[in-house]
Short mmCIF file of C-alpha atoms and ligand atoms in Angstrom, two decimals:
data_model
loop_
_atom_site.label_atom_id
_atom_site.label_comp_id
_atom_site.label_asym_id
_atom_site.label_seq_id
_atom_site.Cartn_x
_atom_site.Cartn_y
_atom_site.Cartn_z
CA MET A 178 47.92 121.91 43.56
CA THR A 179 45.16 119.34 44.20
CA SER A 180 45.15 116.16 42.15
CA LEU A 181 41.69 114.74 41.27
CA ASN A 182 40.64 111.21 40.29
CA ASN A 183 38.05 110.22 37.62
CA SER A 184 35.16 110.90 40.01
CA GLY A 185 36.40 114.47 40.49
CA LEU A 186 37.56 113.68 44.03
CA GLN A 187 40.99 114.43 45.45
CA LYS A 188 43.24 111.42 44.85
CA THR A 189 43.98 109.41 47.95
CA VAL A 190 47.15 107.58 48.92
CA ALA A 191 47.41 105.08 51.76
CA VAL A 192 50.83 105.06 53.43
CA ILE A 193 51.08 101.94 55.57
CA GLY A 194 53.78 102.12 58.24
CA GLY A 195 54.56 105.35 60.10
CA GLY A 196 58.33 105.01 60.52
CA PRO A 197 60.71 107.55 58.96
CA ALA A 198 60.29 106.06 55.46
CA GLY A 199 56.48 106.20 55.53
CA LEU A 200 56.36 109.67 57.07
CA MET A 201 58.75 110.99 54.42
CA ALA A 202 56.57 109.52 51.66
CA ALA A 203 53.52 111.13 53.30
CA GLU A 204 55.26 114.51 53.33
CA VAL A 205 56.05 114.37 49.61
CA LEU A 206 52.54 113.19 48.73
CA ALA A 207 50.78 115.85 50.78
CA ALA A 208 53.01 118.51 49.21
CA GLY A 209 51.98 117.08 45.83
CA GLY A 210 48.31 117.85 46.49
CA LEU A 211 47.12 114.34 47.39
CA GLN A 212 44.91 113.25 50.26
CA VAL A 213 47.27 111.18 52.43
CA HIS A 214 46.33 108.70 55.13
CA VAL A 215 49.03 107.06 57.29
CA TYR A 216 48.05 103.73 58.85
CA ASP A 217 50.09 102.02 61.55
CA ALA A 218 49.53 98.91 63.66
CA MET A 219 50.98 100.54 66.78
CA PRO A 220 49.29 103.11 69.05
CA SER A 221 51.72 105.80 67.77
CA VAL A 222 54.09 106.30 64.85
CA GLY A 223 57.90 106.38 64.80
CA ARG A 224 58.59 104.06 67.74
CA LYS A 225 61.86 102.68 66.36
CA PHE A 226 62.88 106.19 65.31
CA LEU A 227 62.38 107.28 68.93
CA LEU A 228 64.40 104.31 70.20
CA ALA A 229 67.19 105.26 67.80
CA GLY A 230 67.21 108.61 69.62
CA LYS A 231 67.86 107.01 73.00
CA GLY A 232 71.52 106.25 72.35
CA GLY A 233 72.04 109.52 70.43
CA MET A 234 70.14 109.95 67.17
CA ASN A 235 72.68 109.59 64.36
CA LEU A 236 70.90 111.10 61.36
CA THR A 237 73.51 110.79 58.64
CA HIS A 238 77.25 111.05 58.03
CA SER A 239 79.39 113.96 56.82
CA GLU A 240 82.11 111.94 55.04
CA PRO A 241 82.77 112.56 51.30
CA TYR A 242 79.76 111.44 49.27
CA ASP A 243 81.70 108.76 47.39
CA ASP A 244 82.79 107.14 50.66
CA PHE A 245 79.21 107.46 51.93
CA LEU A 246 77.90 105.48 48.96
CA THR A 247 80.37 102.63 49.56
CA ARG A 248 78.57 101.88 52.86
CA TYR A 249 75.70 100.33 50.89
CA GLY A 250 78.03 97.62 49.54
CA ALA A 251 76.49 95.53 46.78
CA ARG A 252 73.32 97.70 46.79
CA ARG A 253 75.17 100.91 46.02
CA PRO A 254 73.82 100.99 42.41
CA GLN A 255 70.24 100.79 43.71
CA ILE A 256 70.62 103.14 46.71
CA ALA A 257 72.62 105.86 44.92
CA PRO A 258 69.69 107.02 42.73
CA LEU A 259 67.52 107.27 45.86
CA LEU A 260 70.12 109.34 47.69
CA GLU A 261 70.34 111.62 44.66
CA GLN A 262 66.77 112.63 45.51
CA PHE A 263 67.66 113.23 49.17
CA SER A 264 71.39 113.55 49.81
CA PRO A 265 73.00 113.68 53.29
CA ASP A 266 73.23 117.50 52.84
CA ALA A 267 69.56 117.70 51.84
CA LEU A 268 68.71 115.62 54.91
CA ARG A 269 70.50 118.08 57.18
CA ALA A 270 68.78 121.04 55.52
CA TRP A 271 65.44 119.27 55.99
CA VAL A 272 66.15 118.75 59.72
CA HIS A 273 67.13 122.43 60.06
CA ALA A 274 63.86 123.43 58.40
CA LEU A 275 62.05 121.56 61.17
CA GLY A 276 63.74 123.92 63.63
CA ILE A 277 66.32 121.37 64.84
CA ASP A 278 70.03 122.19 64.72
CA THR A 279 72.60 119.51 63.93
CA PHE A 280 76.29 119.04 64.67
CA ILE A 281 79.04 116.81 63.32
CA GLY A 282 80.64 114.56 65.93
CA SER A 283 84.36 113.72 66.02
CA SER A 284 83.67 110.56 63.98
CA GLY A 285 81.97 112.58 61.22
CA ARG A 286 78.51 111.36 62.26
CA VAL A 287 75.71 113.93 62.18
CA PHE A 288 73.41 114.34 65.21
CA PRO A 289 70.67 116.74 66.29
CA THR A 290 72.22 119.20 68.75
CA ASP A 291 70.34 117.66 71.68
CA MET A 292 71.04 114.09 70.36
CA LYS A 293 67.32 113.30 70.71
CA ALA A 294 64.68 112.06 68.28
CA ALA A 295 61.53 113.19 70.12
CA PRO A 296 61.67 116.96 69.36
CA LEU A 297 62.36 116.22 65.69
CA LEU A 298 59.48 113.73 65.45
CA ARG A 299 57.14 116.13 67.27
CA ALA A 300 57.94 118.99 64.89
CA TRP A 301 57.64 116.69 61.87
CA LEU A 302 54.24 115.28 62.89
CA HIS A 303 52.97 118.81 63.54
CA ARG A 304 53.99 119.85 60.04
CA LEU A 305 52.42 116.74 58.49
CA ARG A 306 49.10 117.30 60.30
CA GLN A 307 49.09 120.92 59.13
CA ALA A 308 49.60 119.65 55.59
CA GLY A 309 46.39 117.61 56.01
CA VAL A 310 47.89 114.13 56.52
CA GLY A 311 45.46 111.86 58.38
CA PHE A 312 46.81 109.41 60.97
CA HIS A 313 45.10 106.10 61.75
CA MET A 314 46.75 104.25 64.61
CA ARG A 315 46.06 100.68 65.74
CA HIS A 316 45.28 99.80 62.11
CA ARG A 317 47.08 96.57 61.26
CA TRP A 318 47.31 95.96 57.54
CA LEU A 319 46.37 92.39 56.62
CA GLY A 320 46.75 92.49 52.83
CA TRP A 321 43.97 92.91 50.25
CA ASN A 322 40.39 91.61 50.37
CA GLU A 323 38.72 89.78 47.48
CA ALA A 324 37.45 93.07 46.03
CA GLY A 325 41.05 94.39 45.92
CA ALA A 326 40.65 96.88 48.79
CA LEU A 327 43.25 97.22 51.53
CA SER A 328 42.23 95.21 54.53
CA PHE A 329 42.89 96.38 58.11
CA ASP A 330 42.27 95.02 61.57
CA THR A 331 41.29 97.94 63.84
CA THR A 332 40.05 98.34 67.41
CA GLN A 333 36.59 98.93 65.84
CA GLY A 334 36.80 95.70 63.83
CA PRO A 335 37.77 94.97 60.21
CA LEU A 336 38.07 97.88 57.79
CA ALA A 337 38.39 97.93 53.99
CA VAL A 338 40.07 100.98 52.42
CA ARG A 339 40.38 101.98 48.78
CA ALA A 340 43.18 104.25 47.63
CA ASP A 341 44.47 105.48 44.29
CA ALA A 342 47.99 104.36 45.28
CA VAL A 343 49.66 102.68 48.24
CA VAL A 344 53.08 103.12 49.87
CA LEU A 345 54.19 100.21 52.04
CA ALA A 346 56.85 101.26 54.57
CA LEU A 347 56.53 98.41 57.04
CA GLY A 348 60.10 98.24 58.35
CA GLY A 349 62.51 95.32 58.64
CA GLY A 350 62.50 92.37 60.99
CA SER A 351 64.13 93.57 64.23
CA TRP A 352 62.59 94.88 67.44
CA ALA A 353 59.12 93.46 66.71
CA ARG A 354 57.73 95.05 69.86
CA LEU A 355 58.20 98.48 68.26
CA GLY A 356 56.05 97.48 65.28
CA SER A 357 58.44 96.13 62.65
CA ASP A 358 57.46 92.49 63.07
CA ALA A 359 57.82 91.43 59.40
CA ARG A 360 54.31 90.02 59.32
CA TRP A 361 54.08 91.60 55.87
CA VAL A 362 56.43 88.98 54.41
CA PRO A 363 53.81 86.27 53.67
CA LEU A 364 51.32 88.95 52.49
CA LEU A 365 53.69 90.04 49.71
CA ALA A 366 55.01 86.53 49.01
CA GLN A 367 51.43 85.43 48.24
CA ARG A 368 51.29 88.22 45.65
CA GLU A 369 54.48 86.95 44.03
CA VAL A 370 56.58 89.88 45.12
CA PRO A 371 60.23 88.68 45.05
CA LEU A 372 61.72 88.71 48.55
CA ALA A 373 65.18 87.99 49.96
CA PRO A 374 65.08 86.32 53.41
CA LEU A 375 65.31 88.78 56.32
CA LEU A 376 68.61 88.42 58.21
CA PRO A 377 70.09 90.17 61.25
CA ALA A 378 72.32 93.15 60.41
CA ASN A 379 74.37 95.23 62.86
CA CYS A 380 73.97 92.38 65.31
CA GLY A 381 75.83 90.58 68.08
CA PHE A 382 77.33 87.09 67.86
CA GLU A 383 77.52 84.04 70.08
CA ALA A 384 80.75 82.69 71.54
CA SER A 385 81.26 79.85 73.94
CA TRP A 386 82.37 81.45 77.23
CA SER A 387 83.18 79.48 80.35
CA ALA A 388 80.66 79.88 83.18
CA TYR A 389 83.31 81.82 85.17
CA PHE A 390 84.05 84.30 82.36
CA ARG A 391 80.36 84.83 81.56
CA GLU A 392 79.49 85.42 85.19
CA HIS A 393 82.32 87.86 85.85
CA PHE A 394 82.71 89.72 82.56
CA ALA A 395 79.33 89.97 80.80
CA GLY A 396 78.73 93.69 80.30
CA HIS A 397 82.46 94.62 80.33
CA HIS A 398 83.72 96.87 77.51
CA LEU A 399 86.92 96.19 75.59
CA LYS A 400 88.23 99.55 74.47
CA SER A 401 90.96 100.21 71.90
CA VAL A 402 91.05 96.77 70.33
CA ALA A 403 91.24 95.71 66.70
CA ILE A 404 89.53 92.73 65.11
CA THR A 405 90.72 90.93 62.01
CA THR A 406 88.11 88.72 60.35
CA THR A 407 89.15 85.77 58.21
CA ASP A 408 88.03 84.22 54.98
CA GLY A 409 89.32 80.66 54.92
CA ASP A 410 92.97 80.95 55.96
CA GLN A 411 93.24 84.55 54.81
CA PRO A 412 92.68 87.74 56.83
CA ALA A 413 89.65 89.55 55.38
CA GLN A 414 88.96 92.83 57.19
CA ARG A 415 90.63 94.66 60.08
CA LYS A 416 88.89 97.36 62.10
CA GLN A 417 89.70 99.11 65.33
CA GLY A 418 87.17 100.23 67.96
CA GLU A 419 85.42 98.83 70.98
CA PHE A 420 82.98 96.08 71.84
CA VAL A 421 81.20 94.51 74.79
CA ILE A 422 81.30 91.00 76.25
CA THR A 423 77.75 89.63 76.65
CA ALA A 424 76.51 86.54 78.46
CA ASP A 425 76.28 84.80 75.09
CA GLY A 426 79.15 86.33 73.15
CA VAL A 427 80.00 89.79 71.85
CA GLU A 428 78.21 92.93 70.62
CA GLY A 429 78.83 96.65 70.19
CA SER A 430 79.97 99.09 67.53
CA LEU A 431 83.11 97.24 66.37
CA ILE A 432 81.19 93.97 66.07
CA TYR A 433 78.30 95.66 64.23
CA ALA A 434 80.73 97.19 61.76
CA LEU A 435 81.99 93.71 60.85
CA SER A 436 78.66 91.93 61.24
CA ALA A 437 77.55 91.51 57.60
CA GLY A 438 80.75 89.60 56.71
CA LEU A 439 80.69 87.59 59.95
CA ARG A 440 77.04 86.63 59.43
CA ASP A 441 77.69 85.50 55.86
CA ARG A 442 80.83 83.59 56.90
CA ILE A 443 78.88 81.69 59.59
CA ALA A 444 76.11 80.92 57.09
CA ALA A 445 78.70 79.52 54.66
CA SER A 446 81.00 77.66 57.10
CA GLY A 447 79.13 77.18 60.38
CA SER A 448 81.41 79.53 62.37
CA ALA A 449 83.66 82.57 61.92
CA LEU A 450 87.19 82.86 63.27
CA VAL A 451 88.35 86.34 64.24
CA TYR A 452 91.64 87.57 65.76
CA LEU A 453 91.54 90.16 68.52
CA ASP A 454 94.46 92.57 68.85
CA LEU A 455 94.39 93.68 72.48
CA LEU A 456 97.14 96.29 71.95
CA PRO A 457 96.61 97.59 68.41
CA ASP A 458 99.04 100.48 68.86
CA TRP A 459 101.94 98.21 69.89
CA SER A 460 104.11 96.16 67.53
CA LEU A 461 104.49 92.43 68.09
CA GLN A 462 108.20 92.97 68.75
CA ARG A 463 107.55 95.52 71.46
CA VAL A 464 104.93 93.32 73.12
CA THR A 465 107.29 90.31 72.95
CA ASP A 466 110.14 92.31 74.51
CA GLU A 467 107.97 93.49 77.36
CA VAL A 468 106.45 90.07 78.03
CA ALA A 469 109.94 88.51 78.07
CA ARG A 470 111.27 90.82 80.81
CA PRO A 471 111.92 89.01 84.11
CA ARG A 472 108.66 88.48 86.00
CA GLY A 473 110.23 87.70 89.39
CA ALA A 474 107.69 86.63 91.96
CA ARG A 475 104.89 88.59 90.34
CA SER A 476 101.77 86.86 88.98
CA TRP A 477 101.18 86.94 85.23
CA SER A 478 98.35 89.43 85.73
CA SER A 479 100.54 91.96 87.53
CA HIS A 480 103.41 91.36 85.07
CA LEU A 481 101.13 92.10 82.08
CA GLN A 482 99.64 95.10 83.84
CA SER A 483 102.98 96.65 84.80
CA ARG A 484 104.78 95.93 81.50
CA LEU A 485 101.91 96.45 79.00
CA GLY A 486 99.10 98.14 80.89
CA LEU A 487 96.89 95.10 80.22
CA LYS A 488 94.33 94.50 82.93
CA GLY A 489 90.73 93.60 83.77
CA VAL A 490 88.68 92.05 81.03
CA LYS A 491 91.59 92.04 78.55
CA THR A 492 93.77 89.89 80.83
CA SER A 493 90.81 87.66 81.66
CA LEU A 494 90.08 87.18 77.97
CA LEU A 495 93.68 85.97 77.54
CA ARG A 496 93.17 83.54 80.43
CA GLU A 497 89.90 82.42 78.83
CA LEU A 498 91.29 81.78 75.35
CA VAL A 499 95.03 81.02 75.71
CA PRO A 500 96.20 77.55 76.84
CA ALA A 501 97.82 77.84 80.30
CA ALA A 502 101.13 76.43 78.99
CA ASP A 503 101.50 79.33 76.50
CA PHE A 504 101.77 81.81 79.37
CA GLY A 505 105.28 80.46 80.05
CA GLN A 506 106.45 81.23 76.50
CA PRO A 507 106.89 84.97 75.83
CA LEU A 508 106.58 84.74 72.04
CA LEU A 509 103.40 82.64 72.15
CA LEU A 510 101.87 84.94 74.76
CA ALA A 511 102.82 88.06 72.79
CA GLN A 512 101.34 86.53 69.64
CA ALA A 513 98.12 85.83 71.54
CA ILE A 514 97.96 89.43 72.78
CA LYS A 515 98.34 90.68 69.19
CA ALA A 516 96.11 88.04 67.52
CA LEU A 517 93.89 86.23 70.00
CA PRO A 518 91.75 83.71 68.14
CA LEU A 519 88.04 83.77 68.95
CA THR A 520 85.43 81.62 67.21
CA LEU A 521 81.99 83.14 66.71
CA LEU A 522 79.31 80.49 66.46
CA ALA A 523 76.09 82.22 65.40
CA ALA A 524 74.54 85.64 64.87
CA ARG A 525 72.21 86.67 67.69
CA PRO A 526 68.49 86.50 66.79
CA ILE A 527 67.18 89.05 64.29
CA ASP A 528 64.81 90.59 66.82
CA GLU A 529 67.81 91.87 68.84
CA ALA A 530 69.58 93.36 65.83
CA ILE A 531 69.79 97.10 65.13
CA SER A 532 68.52 96.47 61.61
CA SER A 533 67.83 93.70 59.13
CA ALA A 534 69.10 92.77 55.70
CA GLY A 535 66.87 91.25 53.01
CA GLY A 536 63.30 92.12 52.04
CA VAL A 537 61.66 93.27 48.81
CA THR A 538 64.27 92.89 46.08
CA PHE A 539 65.08 95.76 43.75
CA GLU A 540 64.50 93.43 40.80
CA GLY A 541 60.86 93.24 41.91
CA MET A 542 60.41 97.02 41.64
CA ASP A 543 60.72 99.63 38.94
CA PRO A 544 63.20 102.51 39.46
CA GLN A 545 60.43 104.50 41.18
CA LEU A 546 60.06 101.72 43.78
CA MET A 547 56.70 100.49 42.42
CA LEU A 548 56.18 96.74 42.72
CA LYS A 549 56.14 95.14 39.28
CA ALA A 550 53.72 92.50 40.58
CA LEU A 551 51.32 95.12 42.04
CA PRO A 552 51.02 98.33 39.96
CA GLY A 553 50.19 101.31 42.15
CA VAL A 554 51.88 99.78 45.22
CA PHE A 555 55.25 101.31 46.18
CA CYS A 556 57.72 100.23 48.88
CA ALA A 557 60.23 102.17 50.99
CA GLY A 558 62.56 101.92 53.96
CA GLU A 559 64.16 99.01 55.71
CA MET A 560 61.72 96.51 54.18
CA LEU A 561 63.73 96.79 50.93
CA ASP A 562 66.65 94.42 50.31
CA TRP A 563 69.68 96.49 51.36
CA GLU A 564 71.81 96.85 54.45
CA ALA A 565 74.33 99.31 55.80
CA PRO A 566 76.42 99.74 58.94
CA THR A 567 75.46 102.09 61.76
CA GLY A 568 76.64 105.66 61.28
CA GLY A 569 73.43 107.32 60.03
CA TYR A 570 73.39 105.28 56.81
CA LEU A 571 70.20 103.46 57.82
CA LEU A 572 68.04 106.53 58.37
CA SER A 573 69.59 108.26 55.34
CA ALA A 574 68.49 105.47 53.00
CA CYS A 575 65.10 105.02 54.73
CA LEU A 576 64.28 108.72 54.33
CA ALA A 577 65.64 108.87 50.77
CA SER A 578 63.61 105.82 49.73
CA GLY A 579 60.49 107.30 51.34
CA ARG A 580 61.04 110.41 49.28
CA ALA A 581 61.63 108.38 46.13
CA ALA A 582 58.48 106.30 46.68
CA GLY A 583 56.48 109.51 47.25
CA ASN A 584 57.85 111.02 44.04
CA GLY A 585 57.14 107.72 42.29
CA VAL A 586 53.48 107.84 43.33
CA LEU A 587 53.16 111.45 42.18
CA SER A 588 54.47 110.69 38.69
CA TRP A 589 52.46 107.45 38.43
CA LEU A 590 49.18 109.19 39.36
CA ARG A 591 49.89 111.96 36.88
C1 FAD B 129 68.34 100.50 69.01
C2 FAD B 129 68.34 101.09 67.62
C3 FAD B 129 69.07 102.25 67.39
C4 FAD B 129 69.12 102.79 66.08
N1 FAD B 129 69.84 103.93 65.87
C5 FAD B 129 69.93 104.44 64.62
C6 FAD B 129 70.68 105.62 64.38
O1 FAD B 129 71.19 106.26 65.31
N2 FAD B 129 70.81 106.05 63.08
C7 FAD B 129 70.23 105.37 62.04
O2 FAD B 129 70.41 105.78 60.88
N3 FAD B 129 69.43 104.30 62.25
C8 FAD B 129 69.29 103.82 63.52
N4 FAD B 129 68.51 102.71 63.73
C9 FAD B 129 67.77 102.11 62.59
C10 FAD B 129 66.52 102.91 62.21
O3 FAD B 129 65.78 103.22 63.38
C11 FAD B 129 65.66 102.08 61.24
O4 FAD B 129 66.46 101.69 60.14
C12 FAD B 129 64.46 102.87 60.73
O5 FAD B 129 63.59 103.22 61.81
C13 FAD B 129 63.66 102.08 59.70
O6 FAD B 129 62.66 102.92 59.21
P1 FAD B 129 61.39 102.37 58.43
O7 FAD B 129 60.49 103.54 58.25
O8 FAD B 129 61.82 101.61 57.25
O9 FAD B 129 60.73 101.30 59.42
P2 FAD B 129 60.27 101.41 60.95
O10 FAD B 129 60.85 102.59 61.61
O11 FAD B 129 60.55 100.06 61.52
O12 FAD B 129 58.71 101.64 60.84
C14 FAD B 129 57.84 100.66 60.32
C15 FAD B 129 56.42 100.96 60.77
O13 FAD B 129 55.53 100.05 60.12
C16 FAD B 129 54.55 99.66 61.05
N5 FAD B 129 53.99 98.37 60.60
C17 FAD B 129 54.67 97.21 60.40
N6 FAD B 129 53.82 96.25 59.97
C18 FAD B 129 52.59 96.82 59.89
C19 FAD B 129 51.30 96.34 59.47
N7 FAD B 129 51.09 95.08 59.06
N8 FAD B 129 50.25 97.21 59.50
C20 FAD B 129 50.43 98.51 59.90
N9 FAD B 129 51.62 99.00 60.30
C21 FAD B 129 52.69 98.17 60.29
C22 FAD B 129 55.28 99.57 62.37
O14 FAD B 129 54.39 99.65 63.47
C23 FAD B 129 56.24 100.75 62.27
O15 FAD B 129 55.68 101.93 62.85
C24 FAD B 129 68.40 102.16 65.03
C25 FAD B 129 67.65 101.03 65.28
C26 FAD B 129 67.61 100.49 66.56
C27 FAD B 129 66.78 99.25 66.83
#
């Protein structure tokens, strides 16, 4: 079905930003009979999507849908209606229709069988081109000109484009070199679009390591540890997993999973205290008993290794954070092994983060994701004000919001 405008021409939609959210909007719009043009500042689309594929492309999660929704925290009421239009099951069916098989990993995460993003993106772009979607690379959107047309900077010079509707899918604020550089923020702020500040999400944190520890242990993984975060004097959240020591602090999956709370705690109090449990499967009593056994002539390191299996970076972290005098007192040492205090000082810069929080607020849009301040302009993807942990929740909501924005345009143009 082709949709015509008042001049009898096929209606045109400009999708600006060729990440997963923009491409999904383009797919819905082309299927709805519209002429769709995708513009992107970079030489090719989907660069962050491809990067996501490098470490194993986690498309979505197979956990019960109610648990899935909880991952969007305070934004659950806004994200749930979007996911109703494109559920985790629908996402998997969509991937299968592109000729890519998926599997569920032991953690419940869903991956393409080959773990890669490139074959999926290739098949998707092929299908979009066949549906008539036009692609315009190296077109940086600069806002609107005085006549109200979309304004682009291109390799051929400035370009003004008119469209019957616009989908903005410009990404968040991390990994600027892949295109999502957040230069859209002032363009929308000028138009009185309500925005929440962009903040790092799924990010690392800074800690104050000694020069010796940094030099010898940056890059070392701590496996099978638990972290308890605190809120004032109270424990807040406990999670088990693994993380990595960096030159500046800590990063990795366990840290990312706790990062929203840690970031907010640091913003409120200047730092965040966490307790590391280096032996989460051992009780304090058992650790105390083992530590208290006679050490003989052995060093502390070999005593802890032979009695508890503690070695390498775990023992060095104890040395780094526990006062030397406490090593002589079994109970204090055992308590440190089970709850080693570490102060995190700052979130790492947003550009290093896996994703960002903040962006266009849901209050500034109607339920179809059209900006109240700019009728006919819709938004999708990570540029909206929500956040979620890693685990496929990011792509799930980006794709679902792209679909919702596409459907929103279709009903608005009708
Ligand atoms: C290392 C890494 C691994 C990740 N792994 C996963 C994973 O396994 N699973 C998961 O769910 N998520 C993962 N993510 C997150 C996921 O990749 C992003 O959430 C997702 O790509 C965001 O999609 P988007 O379409 O909103 O924006 P983006 O993918 O960022 O796309 C935005 C597009 O807009 C373009 N653009 C921006 N400004 C302009 C402008 N002014 N003019 C024209 N074009 C512009 C950019 O060039 C870009 O192509 C990962 C992210 C990173 C960094």
